[in-house]
Coordinates of N, CA and C in Angstrom, one line a residue:
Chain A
X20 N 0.8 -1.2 0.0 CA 0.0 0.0 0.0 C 0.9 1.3 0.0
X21 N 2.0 1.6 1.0 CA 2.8 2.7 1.0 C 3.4 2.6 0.0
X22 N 4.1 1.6 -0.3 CA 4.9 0.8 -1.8 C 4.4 1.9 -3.0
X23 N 2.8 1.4 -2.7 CA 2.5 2.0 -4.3 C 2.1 2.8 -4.2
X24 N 1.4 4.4 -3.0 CA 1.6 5.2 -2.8 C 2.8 5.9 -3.3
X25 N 3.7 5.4 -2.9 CA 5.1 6.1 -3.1 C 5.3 5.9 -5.0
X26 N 4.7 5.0 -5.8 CA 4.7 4.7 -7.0 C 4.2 6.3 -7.4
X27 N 2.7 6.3 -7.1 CA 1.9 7.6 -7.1 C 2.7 8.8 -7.0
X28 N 2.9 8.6 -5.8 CA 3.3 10.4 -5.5 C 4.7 10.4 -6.0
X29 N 5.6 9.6 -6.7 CA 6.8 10.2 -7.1 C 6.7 10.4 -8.5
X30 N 5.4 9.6 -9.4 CA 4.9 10.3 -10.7 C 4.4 11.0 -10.5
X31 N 3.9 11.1 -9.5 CA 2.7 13.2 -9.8 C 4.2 14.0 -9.9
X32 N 5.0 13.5 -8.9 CA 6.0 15.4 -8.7 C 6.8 14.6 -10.0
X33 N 7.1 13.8 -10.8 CA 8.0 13.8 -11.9 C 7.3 14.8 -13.4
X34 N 6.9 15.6 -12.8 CA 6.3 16.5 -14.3 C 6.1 18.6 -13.5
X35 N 7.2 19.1 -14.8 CA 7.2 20.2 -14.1 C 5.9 20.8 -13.6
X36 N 4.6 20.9 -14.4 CA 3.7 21.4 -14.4 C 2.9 21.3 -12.9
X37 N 3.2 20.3 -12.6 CA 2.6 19.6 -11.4 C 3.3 20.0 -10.4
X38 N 5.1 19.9 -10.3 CA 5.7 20.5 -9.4 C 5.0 22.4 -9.1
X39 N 4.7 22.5 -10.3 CA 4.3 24.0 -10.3 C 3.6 24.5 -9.5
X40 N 2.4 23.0 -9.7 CA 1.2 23.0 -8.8 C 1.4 23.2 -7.5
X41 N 2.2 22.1 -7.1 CA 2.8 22.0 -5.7 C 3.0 23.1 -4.9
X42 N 4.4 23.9 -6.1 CA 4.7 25.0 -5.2 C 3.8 25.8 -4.8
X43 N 2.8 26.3 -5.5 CA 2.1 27.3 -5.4 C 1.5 26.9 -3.9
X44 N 0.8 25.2 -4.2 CA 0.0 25.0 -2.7 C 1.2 25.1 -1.7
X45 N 2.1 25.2 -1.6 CA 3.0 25.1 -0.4 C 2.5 26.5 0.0
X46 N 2.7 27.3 -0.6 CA 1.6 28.5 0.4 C 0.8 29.2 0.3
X47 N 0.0 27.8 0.5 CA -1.7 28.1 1.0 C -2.5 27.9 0.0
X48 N -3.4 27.4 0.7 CA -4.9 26.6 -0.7 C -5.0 27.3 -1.6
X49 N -5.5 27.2 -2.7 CA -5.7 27.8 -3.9 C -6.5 27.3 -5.1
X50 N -7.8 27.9 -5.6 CA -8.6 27.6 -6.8 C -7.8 27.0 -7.4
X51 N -8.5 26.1 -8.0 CA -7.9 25.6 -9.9 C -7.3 27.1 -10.5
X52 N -8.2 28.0 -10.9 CA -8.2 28.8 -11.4 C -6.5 29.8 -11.0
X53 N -6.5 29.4 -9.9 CA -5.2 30.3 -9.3 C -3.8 29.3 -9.8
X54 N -4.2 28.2 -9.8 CA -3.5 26.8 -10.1 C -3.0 27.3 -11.5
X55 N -4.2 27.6 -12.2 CA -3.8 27.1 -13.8 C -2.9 28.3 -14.2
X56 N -3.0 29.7 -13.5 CA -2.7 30.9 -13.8 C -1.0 31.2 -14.5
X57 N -0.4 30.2 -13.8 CA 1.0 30.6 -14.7 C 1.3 29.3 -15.6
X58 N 0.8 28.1 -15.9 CA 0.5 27.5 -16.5 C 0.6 27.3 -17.4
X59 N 0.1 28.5 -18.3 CA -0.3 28.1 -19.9 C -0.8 26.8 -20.9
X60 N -2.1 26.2 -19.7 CA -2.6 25.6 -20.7 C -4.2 25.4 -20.3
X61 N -4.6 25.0 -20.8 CA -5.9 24.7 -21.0 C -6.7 24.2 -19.2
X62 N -8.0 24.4 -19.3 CA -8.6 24.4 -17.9 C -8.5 22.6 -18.1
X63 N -8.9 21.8 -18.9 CA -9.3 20.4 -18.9 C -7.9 19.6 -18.3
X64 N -6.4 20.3 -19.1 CA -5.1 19.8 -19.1 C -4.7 20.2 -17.7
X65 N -5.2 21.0 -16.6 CA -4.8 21.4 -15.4 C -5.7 20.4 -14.9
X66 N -6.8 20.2 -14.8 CA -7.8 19.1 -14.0 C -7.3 18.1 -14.0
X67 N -6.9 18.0 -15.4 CA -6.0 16.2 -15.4 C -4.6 16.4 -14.4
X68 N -4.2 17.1 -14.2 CA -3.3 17.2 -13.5 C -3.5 17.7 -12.3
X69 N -4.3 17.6 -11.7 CA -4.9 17.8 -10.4 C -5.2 16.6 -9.8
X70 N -5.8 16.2 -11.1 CA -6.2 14.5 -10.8 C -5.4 13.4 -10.4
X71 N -3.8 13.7 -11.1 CA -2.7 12.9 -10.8 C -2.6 13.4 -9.4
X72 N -2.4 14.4 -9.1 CA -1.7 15.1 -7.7 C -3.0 14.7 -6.5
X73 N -4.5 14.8 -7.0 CA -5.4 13.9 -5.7 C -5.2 12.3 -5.8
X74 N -4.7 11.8 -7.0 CA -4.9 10.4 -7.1 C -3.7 9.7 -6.1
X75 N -2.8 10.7 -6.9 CA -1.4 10.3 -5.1 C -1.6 10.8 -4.0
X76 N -2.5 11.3 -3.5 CA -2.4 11.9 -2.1 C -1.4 13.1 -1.8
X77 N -0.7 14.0 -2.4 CA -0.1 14.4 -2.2 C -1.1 16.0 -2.1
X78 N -2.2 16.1 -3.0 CA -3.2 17.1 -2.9 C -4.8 16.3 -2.7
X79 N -5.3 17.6 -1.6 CA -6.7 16.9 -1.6 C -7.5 18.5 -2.2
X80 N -8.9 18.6 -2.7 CA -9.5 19.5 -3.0 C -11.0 19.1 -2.8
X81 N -11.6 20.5 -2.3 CA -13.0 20.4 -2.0 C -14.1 21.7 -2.9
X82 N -14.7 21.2 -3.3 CA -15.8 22.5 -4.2 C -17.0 22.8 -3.2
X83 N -16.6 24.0 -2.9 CA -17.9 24.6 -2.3 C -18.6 25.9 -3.3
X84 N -19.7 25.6 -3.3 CA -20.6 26.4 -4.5 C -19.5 26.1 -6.0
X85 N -19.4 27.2 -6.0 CA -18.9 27.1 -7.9 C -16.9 26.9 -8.0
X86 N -16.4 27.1 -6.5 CA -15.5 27.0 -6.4 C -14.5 26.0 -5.9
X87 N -13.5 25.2 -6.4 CA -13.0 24.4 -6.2 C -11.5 24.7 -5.3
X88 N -11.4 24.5 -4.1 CA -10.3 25.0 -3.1 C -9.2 23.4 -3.2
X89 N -8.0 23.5 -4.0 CA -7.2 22.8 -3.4 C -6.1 23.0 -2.2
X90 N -5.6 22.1 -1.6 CA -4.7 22.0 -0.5 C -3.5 21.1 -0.7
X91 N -2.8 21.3 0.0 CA -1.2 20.4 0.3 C -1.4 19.2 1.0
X92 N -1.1 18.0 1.2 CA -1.7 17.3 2.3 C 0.3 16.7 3.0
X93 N 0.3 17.3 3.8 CA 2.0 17.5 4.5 C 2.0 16.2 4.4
X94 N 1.3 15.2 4.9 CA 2.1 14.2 5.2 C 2.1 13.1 4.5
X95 N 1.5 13.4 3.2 CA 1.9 12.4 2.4 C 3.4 12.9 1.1
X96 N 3.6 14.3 1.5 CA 4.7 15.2 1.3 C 6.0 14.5 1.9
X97 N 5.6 14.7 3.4 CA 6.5 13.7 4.2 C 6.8 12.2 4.1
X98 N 6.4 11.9 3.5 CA 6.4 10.3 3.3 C 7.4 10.2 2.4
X99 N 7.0 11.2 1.2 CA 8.0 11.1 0.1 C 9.7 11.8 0.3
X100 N 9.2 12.6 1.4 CA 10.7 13.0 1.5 C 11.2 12.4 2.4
X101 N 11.2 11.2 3.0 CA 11.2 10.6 4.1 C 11.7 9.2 3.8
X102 N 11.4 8.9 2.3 CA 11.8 7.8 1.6 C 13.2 8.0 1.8
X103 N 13.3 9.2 0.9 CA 14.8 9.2 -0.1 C 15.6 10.1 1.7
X104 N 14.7 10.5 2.1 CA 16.3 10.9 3.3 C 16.6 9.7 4.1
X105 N 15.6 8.8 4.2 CA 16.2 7.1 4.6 C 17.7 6.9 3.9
X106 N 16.9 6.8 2.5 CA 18.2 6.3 1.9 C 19.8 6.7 1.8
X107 N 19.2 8.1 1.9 CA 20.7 9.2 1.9 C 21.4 8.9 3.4
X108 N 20.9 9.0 4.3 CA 21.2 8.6 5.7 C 21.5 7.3 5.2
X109 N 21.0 6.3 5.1 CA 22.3 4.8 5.1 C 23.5 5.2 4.3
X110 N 23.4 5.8 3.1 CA 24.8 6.2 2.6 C 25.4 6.5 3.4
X111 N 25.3 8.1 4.3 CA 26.1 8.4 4.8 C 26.5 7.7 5.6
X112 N 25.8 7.0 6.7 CA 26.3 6.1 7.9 C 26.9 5.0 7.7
X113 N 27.1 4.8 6.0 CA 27.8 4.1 5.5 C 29.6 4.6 5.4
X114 N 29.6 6.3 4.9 CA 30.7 6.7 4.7 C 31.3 6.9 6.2
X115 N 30.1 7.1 7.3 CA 31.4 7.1 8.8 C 31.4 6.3 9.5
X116 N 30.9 4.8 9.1 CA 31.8 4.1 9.2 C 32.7 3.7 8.8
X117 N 32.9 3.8 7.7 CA 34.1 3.9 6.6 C 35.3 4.5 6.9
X118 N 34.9 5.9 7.1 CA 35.7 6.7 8.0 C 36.8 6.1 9.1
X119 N 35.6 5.7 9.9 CA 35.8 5.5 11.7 C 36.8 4.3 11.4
X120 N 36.6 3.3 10.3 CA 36.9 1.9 9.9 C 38.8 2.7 9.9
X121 N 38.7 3.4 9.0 CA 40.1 4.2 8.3 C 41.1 4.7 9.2
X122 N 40.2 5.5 9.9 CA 41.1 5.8 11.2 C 41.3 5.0 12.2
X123 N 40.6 3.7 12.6 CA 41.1 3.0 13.1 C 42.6 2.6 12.5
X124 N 42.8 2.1 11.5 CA 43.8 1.4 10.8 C 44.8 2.4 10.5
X125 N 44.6 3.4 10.7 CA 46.1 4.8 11.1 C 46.7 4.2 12.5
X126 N 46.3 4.0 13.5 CA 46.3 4.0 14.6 C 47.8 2.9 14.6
Chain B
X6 N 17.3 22.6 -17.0 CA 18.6 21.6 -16.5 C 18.1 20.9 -15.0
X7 N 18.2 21.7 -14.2 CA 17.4 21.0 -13.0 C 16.4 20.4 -12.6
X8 N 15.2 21.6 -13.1 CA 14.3 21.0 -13.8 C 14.0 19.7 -14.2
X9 N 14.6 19.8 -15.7 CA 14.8 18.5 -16.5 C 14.9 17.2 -15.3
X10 N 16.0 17.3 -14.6 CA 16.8 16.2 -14.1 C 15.5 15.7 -12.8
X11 N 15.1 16.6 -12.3 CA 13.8 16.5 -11.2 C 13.1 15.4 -11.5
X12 N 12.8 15.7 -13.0 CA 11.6 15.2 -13.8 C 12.0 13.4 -13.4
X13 N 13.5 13.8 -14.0 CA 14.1 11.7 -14.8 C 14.2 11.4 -13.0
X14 N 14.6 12.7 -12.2 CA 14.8 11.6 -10.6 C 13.5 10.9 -10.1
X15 N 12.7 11.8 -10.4 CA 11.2 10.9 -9.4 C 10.1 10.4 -10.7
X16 N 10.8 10.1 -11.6 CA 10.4 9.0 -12.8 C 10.7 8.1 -12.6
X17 N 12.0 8.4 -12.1 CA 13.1 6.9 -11.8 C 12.6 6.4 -10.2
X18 N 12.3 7.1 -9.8 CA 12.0 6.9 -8.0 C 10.0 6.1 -7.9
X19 N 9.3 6.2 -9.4 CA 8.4 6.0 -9.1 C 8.2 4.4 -9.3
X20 N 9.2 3.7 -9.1 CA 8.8 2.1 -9.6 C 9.5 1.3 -8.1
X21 N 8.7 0.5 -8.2 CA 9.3 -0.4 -6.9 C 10.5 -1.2 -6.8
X22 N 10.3 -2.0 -8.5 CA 12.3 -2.3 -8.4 C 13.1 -1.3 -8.4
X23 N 12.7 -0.3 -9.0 CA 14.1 0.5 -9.1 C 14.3 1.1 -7.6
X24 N 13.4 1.5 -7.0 CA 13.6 1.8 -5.2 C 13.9 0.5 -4.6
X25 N 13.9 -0.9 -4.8 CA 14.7 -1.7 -4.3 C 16.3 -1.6 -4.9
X26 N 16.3 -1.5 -5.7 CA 18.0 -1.5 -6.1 C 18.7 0.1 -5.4
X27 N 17.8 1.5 -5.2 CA 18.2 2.7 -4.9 C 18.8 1.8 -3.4
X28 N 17.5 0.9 -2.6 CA 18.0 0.9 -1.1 C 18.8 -0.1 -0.9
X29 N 19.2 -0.8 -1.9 CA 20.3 -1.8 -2.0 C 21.6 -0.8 -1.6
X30 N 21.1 -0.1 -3.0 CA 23.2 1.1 -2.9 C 22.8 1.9 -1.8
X31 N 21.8 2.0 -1.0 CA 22.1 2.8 0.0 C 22.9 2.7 1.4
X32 N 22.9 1.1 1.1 CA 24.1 0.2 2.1 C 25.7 -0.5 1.6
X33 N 25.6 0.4 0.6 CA 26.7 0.5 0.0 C 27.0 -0.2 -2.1
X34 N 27.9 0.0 -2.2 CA 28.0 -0.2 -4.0 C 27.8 -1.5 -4.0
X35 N 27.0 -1.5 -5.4 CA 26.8 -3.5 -5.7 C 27.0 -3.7 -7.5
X36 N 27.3 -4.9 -7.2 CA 27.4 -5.0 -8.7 C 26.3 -5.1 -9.2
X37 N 26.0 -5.4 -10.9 CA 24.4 -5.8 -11.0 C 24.3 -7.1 -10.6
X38 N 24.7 -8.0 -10.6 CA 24.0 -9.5 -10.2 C 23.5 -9.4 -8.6
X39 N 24.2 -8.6 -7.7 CA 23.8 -8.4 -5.9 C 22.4 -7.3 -6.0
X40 N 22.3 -6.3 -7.6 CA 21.0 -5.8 -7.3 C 20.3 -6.6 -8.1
X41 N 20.3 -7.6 -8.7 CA 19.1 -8.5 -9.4 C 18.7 -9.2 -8.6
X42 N 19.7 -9.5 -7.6 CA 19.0 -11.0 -6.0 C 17.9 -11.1 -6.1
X43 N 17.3 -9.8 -5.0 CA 15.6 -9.5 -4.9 C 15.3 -9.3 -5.3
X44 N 15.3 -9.3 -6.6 CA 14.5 -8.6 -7.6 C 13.6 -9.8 -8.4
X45 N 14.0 -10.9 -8.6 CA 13.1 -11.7 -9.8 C 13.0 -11.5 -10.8
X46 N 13.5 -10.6 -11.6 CA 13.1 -10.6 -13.0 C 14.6 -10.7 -13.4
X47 N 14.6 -10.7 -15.0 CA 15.7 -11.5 -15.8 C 16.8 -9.8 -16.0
X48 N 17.8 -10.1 -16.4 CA 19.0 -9.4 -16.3 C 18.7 -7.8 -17.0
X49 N 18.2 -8.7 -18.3 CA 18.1 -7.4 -19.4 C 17.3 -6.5 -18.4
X50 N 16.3 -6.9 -18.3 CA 14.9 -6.5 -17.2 C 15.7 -5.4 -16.1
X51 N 16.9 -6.1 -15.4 CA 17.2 -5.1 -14.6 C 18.2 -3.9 -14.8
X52 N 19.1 -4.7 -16.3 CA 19.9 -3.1 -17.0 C 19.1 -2.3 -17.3
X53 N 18.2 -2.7 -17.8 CA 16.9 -1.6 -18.0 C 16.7 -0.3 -17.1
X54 N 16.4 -1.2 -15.7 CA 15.9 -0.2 -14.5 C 17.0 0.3 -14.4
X55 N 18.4 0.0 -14.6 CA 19.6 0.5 -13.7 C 19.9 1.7 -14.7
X56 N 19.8 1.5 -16.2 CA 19.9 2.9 -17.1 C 19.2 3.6 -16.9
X57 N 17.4 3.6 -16.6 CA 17.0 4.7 -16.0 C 17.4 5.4 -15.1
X58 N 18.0 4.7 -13.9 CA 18.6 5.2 -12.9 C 19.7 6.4 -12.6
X59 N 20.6 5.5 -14.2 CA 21.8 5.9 -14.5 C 21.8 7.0 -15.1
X60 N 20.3 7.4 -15.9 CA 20.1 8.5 -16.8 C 19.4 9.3 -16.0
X61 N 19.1 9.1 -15.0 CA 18.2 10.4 -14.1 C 19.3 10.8 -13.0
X62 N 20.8 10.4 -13.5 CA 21.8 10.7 -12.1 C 21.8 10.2 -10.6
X63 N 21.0 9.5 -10.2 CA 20.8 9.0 -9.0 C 22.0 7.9 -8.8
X64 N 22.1 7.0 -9.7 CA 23.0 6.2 -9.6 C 24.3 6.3 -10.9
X65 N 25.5 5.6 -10.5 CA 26.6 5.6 -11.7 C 27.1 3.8 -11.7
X66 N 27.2 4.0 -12.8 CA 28.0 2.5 -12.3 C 29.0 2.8 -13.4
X67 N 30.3 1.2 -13.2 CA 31.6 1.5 -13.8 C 31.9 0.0 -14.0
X68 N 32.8 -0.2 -15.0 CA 32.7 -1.8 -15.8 C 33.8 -1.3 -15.3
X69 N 34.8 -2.8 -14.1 CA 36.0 -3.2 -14.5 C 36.0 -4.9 -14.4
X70 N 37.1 -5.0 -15.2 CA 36.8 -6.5 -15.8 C 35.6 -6.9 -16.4
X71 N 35.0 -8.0 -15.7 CA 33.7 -8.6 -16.6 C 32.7 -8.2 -15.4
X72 N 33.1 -7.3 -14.3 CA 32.2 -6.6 -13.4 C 31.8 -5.4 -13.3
X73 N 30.5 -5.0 -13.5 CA 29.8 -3.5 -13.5 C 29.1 -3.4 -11.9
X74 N 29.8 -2.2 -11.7 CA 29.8 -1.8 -10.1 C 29.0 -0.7 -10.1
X75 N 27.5 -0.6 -9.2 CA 26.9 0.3 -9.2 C 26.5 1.3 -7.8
X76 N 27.0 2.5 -7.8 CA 27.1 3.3 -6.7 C 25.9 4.5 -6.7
X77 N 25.5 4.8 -5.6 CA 24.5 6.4 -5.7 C 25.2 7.3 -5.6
X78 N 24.6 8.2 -6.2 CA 25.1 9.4 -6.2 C 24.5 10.5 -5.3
X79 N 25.1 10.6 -4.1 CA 24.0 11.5 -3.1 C 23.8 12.5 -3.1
X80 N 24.3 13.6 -4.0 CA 24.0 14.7 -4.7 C 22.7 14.9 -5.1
X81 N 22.6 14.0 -5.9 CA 21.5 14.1 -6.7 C 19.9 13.8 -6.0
X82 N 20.4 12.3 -5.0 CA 19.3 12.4 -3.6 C 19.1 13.2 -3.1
X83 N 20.2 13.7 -2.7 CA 19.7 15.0 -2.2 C 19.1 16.0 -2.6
X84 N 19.1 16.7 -4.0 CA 18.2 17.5 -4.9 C 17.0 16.8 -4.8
X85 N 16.8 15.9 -5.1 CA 15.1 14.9 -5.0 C 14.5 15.2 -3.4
X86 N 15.7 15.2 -2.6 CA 14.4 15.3 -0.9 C 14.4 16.9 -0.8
X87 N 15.3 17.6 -1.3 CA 15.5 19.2 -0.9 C 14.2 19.5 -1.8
X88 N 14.0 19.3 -2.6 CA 12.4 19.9 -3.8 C 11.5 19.9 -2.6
X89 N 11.2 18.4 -2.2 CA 10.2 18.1 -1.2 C 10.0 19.1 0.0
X90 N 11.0 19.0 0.2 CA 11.6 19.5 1.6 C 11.2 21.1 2.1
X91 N 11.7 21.5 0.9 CA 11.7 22.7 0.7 C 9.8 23.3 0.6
X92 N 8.9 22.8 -0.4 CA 7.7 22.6 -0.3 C 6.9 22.5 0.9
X93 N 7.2 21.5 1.6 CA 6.7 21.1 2.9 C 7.3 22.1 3.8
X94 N 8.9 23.0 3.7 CA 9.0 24.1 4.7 C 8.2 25.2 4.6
X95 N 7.8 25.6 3.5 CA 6.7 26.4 3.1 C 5.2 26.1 3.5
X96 N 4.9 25.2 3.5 CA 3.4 24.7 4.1 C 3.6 25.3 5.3
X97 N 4.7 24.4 6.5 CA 4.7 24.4 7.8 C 4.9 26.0 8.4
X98 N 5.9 27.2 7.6 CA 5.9 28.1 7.8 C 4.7 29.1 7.4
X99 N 3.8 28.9 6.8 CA 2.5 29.3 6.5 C 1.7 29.1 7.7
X100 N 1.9 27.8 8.1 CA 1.0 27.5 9.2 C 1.6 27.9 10.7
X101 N 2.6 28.5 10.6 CA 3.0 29.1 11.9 C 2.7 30.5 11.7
X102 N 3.0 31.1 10.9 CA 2.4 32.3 10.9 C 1.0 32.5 11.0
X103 N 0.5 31.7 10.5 CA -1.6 31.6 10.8 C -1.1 31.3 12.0
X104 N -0.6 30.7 13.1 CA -1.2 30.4 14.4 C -0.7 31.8 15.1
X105 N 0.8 32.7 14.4 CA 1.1 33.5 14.8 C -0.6 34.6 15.2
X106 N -0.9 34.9 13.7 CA -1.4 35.9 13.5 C -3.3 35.3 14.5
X107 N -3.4 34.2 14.4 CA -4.5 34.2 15.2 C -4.1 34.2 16.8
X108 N -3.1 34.2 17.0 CA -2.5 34.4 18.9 C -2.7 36.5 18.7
X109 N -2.3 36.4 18.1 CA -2.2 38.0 17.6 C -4.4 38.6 17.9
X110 N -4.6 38.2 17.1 CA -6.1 38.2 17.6 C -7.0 38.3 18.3
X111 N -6.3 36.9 19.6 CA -6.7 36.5 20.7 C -6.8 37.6 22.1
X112 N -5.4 38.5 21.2 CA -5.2 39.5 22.3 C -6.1 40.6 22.4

């Protein structure tokens, strides 16, 4: 389930347009309409890409009357960056012991 | 350029073998046959995932002798969690200032 979560949400942010998306929500909810504004494309081609970014969890949105308010949802944000600093952290704690291994053998 | 490369890291980060071979090299360099172990599928099948890899910078590898050695490149991890990262510090700092400015209110 996280597995393919994580499948999701590393395709939604693998497309500029969507990163675009992102940033904007990083501060603070925002219309489609506010979404599509630096954009340059079409209202249908932003939906579809709204749709990737609710389909991964990484955006949720709600329509009240005629307007549609998207949001950030942090912690499925967190998850993804949470993956890859795992991994970066075993590298490194790979390189000090390596280190610590090296300076032992100065000794 | 950055951009671009964003795009091939979390294209490359969206499949589940290829994030099993990322958390292989995360405990240090392997050749291909130590990242095909877990993996199940046939060789070609995993040079495949490994040139994606290879072409989105996350990973390098190097032929000596009749052995290809494949290492991460934590640079480039690191550009993939800093995007995130950076997004999500924006959310959180938004939301401190809203609790700012409604303590502000209270008064």
């Amino acid at each position: 389930m996280l597995n393919h979560s994580l499948d999701l949400m590393y395709a939604a942010l693998a497309d500029g347009s969507r990163r675009t998306m992102v940033d904007r929500l990083s501060r603070g909810p925002a219309s489609v309409k506010e979404l599509a504004t630096p954009l340059k494309m079409s209202l249908p081609a932003v939906l579809q890409h709204l749709r990737v970014l609710e389909e991964s969890g990484l955006v949720r949105s709600e329509k009240v009357g005629r307007v549609r308010t998207c949001r950030l949802e942090p912690e499925a944000l967190q998850a993804a960056e949470q993956w890859i600093a795992d991994r970066r952290a075993g590298w490194v704690s790979r390189l000090d012991r390596l280190e610590e291994f090296l300076n032992g053998e100065d000794r």
